[in-house]
Amino acid sequence: MMMGQLLEGSSAVECYQKGIEIMLKEKEEKEALEVAAACKNDRDVTNKDISSAYCAIAEIYLTDCCFDDTAENKCKEFTDKALEADPDNAEALQIKASYHLSKDEVEEAKELIKKSVSLWLPKLEAADTGSVANEDFDPVDTCPLAYNARVQCGKILIEVEDYELATDVLETLLDEDDEVPDVWYLIGWANYLQGQEFYSNARHYLLKGKEVYAKVKYDDAGLLTHIEELLTELGPEPEESESVEPLEIESSEEEDMDH
């Protein structure tokens, strides 16, 4: 499995497939010494392990091997196998959402990504608010998705136009690391897409994204260009007009009384 992470394309697929074969065999024959030695793993292989390995292969067909003639079918095949092994694998649900988006099947993608998020976001938010006892808190179980995977989750939610949930997901990333320009940009973009009522929020996050971009010496010209284009369109924050006390005008009756 480690080799699969180090390699790319079809070579990585072969390594992952071999790793899955070994894990399946170990799961069926836990006491087989040769399998235990090959895996070098002290714990039993779980359905989640097998599902994650299938996810890794499916991801390759969405990225490195996306131009292969069989990429679409292979991605679906391995994503389905991942969900068959573990139906509650948030990563597998997210990858399948990406698969449906690649086919412009937005409603299917939206349903899957929302189900994926429902498996970890409420737990993470509960942990952040301290409503989970320390002894019940397991960071991996609470949020099984890596930082970059959650950035991708935010992108998918924006594509399916669930801007509020996208913002909720992306805000959790700022709590972990607030020096990633992409996250500030995506929250700004999500706010911008919601219309004029959210332009002030959009401006705030985009300006912060530009600031962080310069601070960390980020290298993504396309990202910076889009941030600047949006900020130009949004313009500066409108100045609040000073309140002016209304002038008191004496009525004609009051004037007559004075005479």
Short mmCIF file of C-alpha atoms in Angstrom, two decimals:
data_model
loop_
_atom_site.label_atom_id
_atom_site.label_comp_id
_atom_site.label_asym_id
_atom_site.label_seq_id
_atom_site.Cartn_x
_atom_site.Cartn_y
_atom_site.Cartn_z
CA MET A 1 0.00 0.00 0.00
CA MET A 2 2.88 2.36 0.74
CA MET A 3 4.21 1.83 -2.78
CA GLY A 4 0.84 2.87 -4.18
CA GLN A 5 1.14 6.19 -2.37
CA LEU A 6 4.62 6.76 -3.77
CA LEU A 7 3.84 5.89 -7.40
CA GLU A 8 1.46 7.47 -9.91
CA GLY A 9 -0.92 6.36 -12.62
CA SER A 10 -1.24 2.72 -13.63
CA SER A 11 1.75 1.67 -11.50
CA ALA A 12 0.02 3.03 -8.41
CA VAL A 13 -3.19 1.23 -9.38
CA GLU A 14 -1.33 -2.08 -9.63
CA CYS A 15 0.21 -1.59 -6.18
CA TYR A 16 -3.12 -0.68 -4.61
CA GLN A 17 -4.82 -3.67 -6.21
CA LYS A 18 -2.11 -5.95 -4.91
CA GLY A 19 -2.45 -4.38 -1.48
CA ILE A 20 -6.20 -4.99 -1.52
CA GLU A 21 -5.66 -8.63 -2.45
CA ILE A 22 -3.32 -9.01 0.51
CA MET A 23 -5.72 -7.29 2.89
CA LEU A 24 -8.65 -9.40 1.75
CA LYS A 25 -6.60 -12.53 2.22
CA GLU A 26 -5.46 -11.42 5.65
CA LYS A 27 -9.02 -10.66 6.64
CA GLU A 28 -10.12 -14.14 5.63
CA GLU A 29 -7.07 -15.89 7.08
CA LYS A 30 -5.99 -13.75 10.02
CA GLU A 31 -3.56 -16.34 11.32
CA ALA A 32 -1.67 -16.82 8.06
CA LEU A 33 1.89 -15.88 8.98
CA GLU A 34 3.02 -15.07 5.46
CA VAL A 35 0.21 -12.55 5.03
CA ALA A 36 0.94 -10.92 8.36
CA ALA A 37 4.60 -10.62 7.40
CA ALA A 38 3.75 -9.13 4.00
CA CYS A 39 1.44 -6.54 5.51
CA LYS A 40 3.67 -5.85 8.52
CA ASN A 41 0.58 -4.89 10.46
CA ASP A 42 -0.11 -5.80 14.08
CA ARG A 43 -3.83 -5.16 13.89
CA ASP A 44 -6.57 -6.89 11.95
CA VAL A 45 -7.51 -5.52 8.56
CA THR A 46 -10.94 -3.87 8.62
CA ASN A 47 -13.55 -3.18 5.98
CA LYS A 48 -12.62 0.48 6.35
CA ASP A 49 -9.01 -0.30 5.36
CA ILE A 50 -10.16 -2.14 2.25
CA SER A 51 -12.63 0.61 1.39
CA SER A 52 -9.93 3.27 1.71
CA ALA A 53 -7.65 1.33 -0.62
CA TYR A 54 -10.39 1.16 -3.24
CA CYS A 55 -10.88 4.91 -2.76
CA ALA A 56 -7.21 5.51 -3.53
CA ILE A 57 -7.56 3.67 -6.84
CA ALA A 58 -10.79 5.49 -7.75
CA GLU A 59 -9.08 8.81 -7.01
CA ILE A 60 -6.29 7.94 -9.44
CA TYR A 61 -8.84 7.43 -12.21
CA LEU A 62 -10.27 10.87 -11.40
CA THR A 63 -6.84 12.52 -11.58
CA ASP A 64 -3.67 10.91 -12.97
CA CYS A 65 -5.48 8.48 -15.27
CA CYS A 66 -8.52 10.62 -16.04
CA PHE A 67 -7.78 10.59 -19.78
CA ASP A 68 -7.66 6.81 -20.04
CA ASP A 69 -10.44 5.35 -22.16
CA THR A 70 -11.63 3.24 -19.23
CA ALA A 71 -11.19 5.92 -16.56
CA GLU A 72 -14.89 6.65 -16.07
CA ASN A 73 -15.89 3.00 -15.73
CA LYS A 74 -12.91 2.18 -13.52
CA CYS A 75 -13.61 5.10 -11.21
CA LYS A 76 -17.21 3.95 -10.77
CA GLU A 77 -16.14 0.33 -10.32
CA PHE A 78 -13.68 1.05 -7.53
CA THR A 79 -15.90 3.62 -5.84
CA ASP A 80 -18.74 1.10 -5.77
CA LYS A 81 -16.37 -1.49 -4.30
CA ALA A 82 -15.28 1.02 -1.66
CA LEU A 83 -18.88 1.64 -0.63
CA GLU A 84 -19.65 -2.07 -0.73
CA ALA A 85 -16.81 -2.64 1.75
CA ASP A 86 -17.85 0.29 3.95
CA PRO A 87 -21.14 2.08 3.11
CA ASP A 88 -20.37 4.80 5.67
CA ASN A 89 -16.98 5.75 4.28
CA ALA A 90 -17.17 9.54 3.94
CA GLU A 91 -14.21 9.56 1.57
CA ALA A 92 -15.87 7.06 -0.78
CA LEU A 93 -19.10 9.06 -0.81
CA GLN A 94 -17.15 12.21 -1.63
CA ILE A 95 -15.26 10.55 -4.48
CA LYS A 96 -18.51 9.23 -5.90
CA ALA A 97 -19.91 12.77 -5.70
CA SER A 98 -16.90 13.96 -7.74
CA TYR A 99 -17.57 11.18 -10.22
CA HIS A 100 -21.17 12.32 -10.70
CA LEU A 101 -20.06 15.95 -11.05
CA SER A 102 -17.68 14.91 -13.83
CA LYS A 103 -20.78 13.60 -15.63
CA ASP A 104 -22.78 16.78 -14.88
CA GLU A 105 -25.12 14.79 -12.63
CA VAL A 106 -25.45 17.58 -10.09
CA GLU A 107 -28.38 16.30 -8.02
CA GLU A 108 -26.76 12.89 -7.52
CA ALA A 109 -23.51 14.59 -6.54
CA LYS A 110 -25.31 16.89 -4.11
CA GLU A 111 -27.04 14.01 -2.35
CA LEU A 112 -23.79 12.07 -1.96
CA ILE A 113 -21.63 14.96 -0.75
CA LYS A 114 -24.24 16.00 1.82
CA LYS A 115 -24.38 12.43 3.11
CA SER A 116 -20.59 12.36 3.30
CA VAL A 117 -20.45 15.60 5.29
CA SER A 118 -23.20 14.41 7.64
CA LEU A 119 -20.93 11.57 8.74
CA TRP A 120 -18.23 13.85 10.17
CA LEU A 121 -19.10 17.56 10.33
CA PRO A 122 -21.58 17.34 13.25
CA LYS A 123 -19.02 15.36 15.28
CA LEU A 124 -16.27 17.85 14.49
CA GLU A 125 -18.47 20.81 15.41
CA ALA A 126 -19.47 19.09 18.66
CA ALA A 127 -15.81 18.54 19.49
CA ASP A 128 -15.01 22.19 18.72
CA THR A 129 -17.75 23.41 21.06
CA GLY A 130 -16.63 21.07 23.83
CA SER A 131 -19.88 19.11 23.90
CA VAL A 132 -17.97 15.83 23.53
CA ALA A 133 -16.20 14.33 26.53
CA ASN A 134 -12.42 14.02 26.14
CA GLU A 135 -12.55 10.27 26.66
CA ASP A 136 -15.04 9.98 23.79
CA PHE A 137 -12.99 12.11 21.41
CA ASP A 138 -11.00 10.35 18.69
CA PRO A 139 -9.69 12.83 16.07
CA VAL A 140 -9.55 10.19 13.32
CA ASP A 141 -13.07 8.88 13.95
CA THR A 142 -14.40 12.41 14.37
CA CYS A 143 -13.05 13.58 11.02
CA PRO A 144 -11.64 10.82 8.81
CA LEU A 145 -10.90 13.19 5.93
CA ALA A 146 -7.53 14.87 5.58
CA TYR A 147 -7.26 18.66 5.28
CA ASN A 148 -6.92 18.66 1.49
CA ALA A 149 -9.85 16.28 1.13
CA ARG A 150 -12.02 18.72 3.07
CA VAL A 151 -10.85 21.57 0.83
CA GLN A 152 -12.07 19.46 -2.08
CA CYS A 153 -15.30 18.85 -0.18
CA GLY A 154 -15.83 22.61 0.01
CA LYS A 155 -15.26 22.92 -3.73
CA ILE A 156 -17.82 20.21 -4.47
CA LEU A 157 -20.41 21.85 -2.22
CA ILE A 158 -19.89 25.15 -4.03
CA GLU A 159 -20.32 23.41 -7.38
CA VAL A 160 -23.63 21.90 -6.26
CA GLU A 161 -24.62 25.36 -4.94
CA ASP A 162 -24.88 24.44 -1.26
CA TYR A 163 -23.02 27.58 -0.23
CA GLU A 164 -23.98 27.56 3.43
CA LEU A 165 -22.74 24.02 4.02
CA ALA A 166 -19.61 24.76 1.99
CA THR A 167 -18.86 27.70 4.28
CA ASP A 168 -19.43 25.56 7.39
CA VAL A 169 -16.97 22.95 6.11
CA LEU A 170 -14.35 25.49 5.09
CA GLU A 171 -14.60 27.43 8.36
CA THR A 172 -13.49 24.28 10.23
CA LEU A 173 -10.33 24.32 8.13
CA LEU A 174 -9.52 27.88 9.18
CA ASP A 175 -9.71 26.70 12.79
CA GLU A 176 -6.93 24.20 12.01
CA ASP A 177 -4.76 26.30 9.70
CA ASP A 178 -5.60 29.87 8.74
CA GLU A 179 -2.66 30.31 6.36
CA VAL A 180 -4.04 28.43 3.36
CA PRO A 181 -5.09 30.99 0.70
CA ASP A 182 -7.39 28.54 -1.09
CA VAL A 183 -9.66 28.27 1.95
CA TRP A 184 -10.07 32.03 2.35
CA TYR A 185 -10.69 32.33 -1.39
CA LEU A 186 -13.30 29.56 -1.45
CA ILE A 187 -15.27 31.07 1.43
CA GLY A 188 -15.12 34.44 -0.32
CA TRP A 189 -16.22 32.84 -3.59
CA ALA A 190 -19.12 31.05 -1.87
CA ASN A 191 -20.29 34.35 -0.38
CA TYR A 192 -19.91 36.19 -3.69
CA LEU A 193 -22.06 33.60 -5.48
CA GLN A 194 -24.90 34.20 -3.01
CA GLY A 195 -25.44 37.73 -4.27
CA GLN A 196 -25.16 41.33 -3.18
CA GLU A 197 -26.33 40.70 0.37
CA PHE A 198 -23.15 38.68 0.95
CA TYR A 199 -20.70 40.95 -0.89
CA SER A 200 -19.31 42.44 2.31
CA ASN A 201 -18.45 38.97 3.62
CA ALA A 202 -17.01 38.03 0.24
CA ARG A 203 -14.79 41.12 0.23
CA HIS A 204 -13.49 40.32 3.74
CA TYR A 205 -12.50 36.74 2.92
CA LEU A 206 -11.02 37.59 -0.48
CA LEU A 207 -8.91 40.40 0.98
CA LYS A 208 -7.71 38.02 3.67
CA GLY A 209 -6.95 35.41 1.04
CA LYS A 210 -4.84 37.90 -0.89
CA GLU A 211 -3.03 38.90 2.30
CA VAL A 212 -2.26 35.28 3.23
CA TYR A 213 -1.20 34.56 -0.38
CA ALA A 214 1.53 37.20 -0.09
CA LYS A 215 2.48 36.23 3.46
CA VAL A 216 3.15 32.55 2.71
CA LYS A 217 4.55 33.29 -0.78
CA TYR A 218 1.94 31.05 -2.38
CA ASP A 219 2.40 30.06 -6.01
CA ASP A 220 -0.89 29.88 -7.89
CA ALA A 221 -1.21 32.67 -10.42
CA GLY A 222 -4.70 31.60 -11.44
CA LEU A 223 -5.97 31.81 -7.87
CA LEU A 224 -4.49 35.27 -7.32
CA THR A 225 -5.87 36.54 -10.63
CA HIS A 226 -9.39 35.44 -9.76
CA ILE A 227 -9.17 36.98 -6.28
CA GLU A 228 -8.09 40.30 -7.78
CA GLU A 229 -10.81 40.17 -10.45
CA LEU A 230 -13.47 39.59 -7.81
CA LEU A 231 -12.13 42.36 -5.57
CA THR A 232 -12.12 44.77 -8.51
CA GLU A 233 -15.73 43.92 -9.25
CA LEU A 234 -16.74 44.23 -5.59
CA GLY A 235 -14.90 47.51 -5.14
CA PRO A 236 -14.04 49.04 -1.76
CA GLU A 237 -16.25 48.67 1.28
CA PRO A 238 -18.94 51.37 1.10
CA GLU A 239 -18.48 54.08 3.71
CA GLU A 240 -21.28 54.42 6.19
CA SER A 241 -23.03 57.74 5.69
CA GLU A 242 -22.99 59.99 8.75
CA SER A 243 -26.36 60.44 10.33
CA VAL A 244 -27.61 64.01 10.05
CA GLU A 245 -29.99 65.43 12.63
CA PRO A 246 -33.15 66.67 10.91
CA LEU A 247 -33.67 70.44 11.04
CA GLU A 248 -36.56 71.66 13.12
CA ILE A 249 -38.84 73.92 11.12
CA GLU A 250 -41.24 76.09 13.01
CA SER A 251 -44.80 75.82 11.87
CA SER A 252 -46.74 78.89 10.79
CA GLU A 253 -49.00 78.51 13.85
CA GLU A 254 -45.98 78.74 16.17
CA GLU A 255 -44.81 81.85 14.33
CA ASP A 256 -48.25 83.48 14.77
CA MET A 257 -48.20 82.73 18.49
CA ASP A 258 -44.86 84.47 18.81
CA HIS A 259 -46.29 87.66 17.30
#
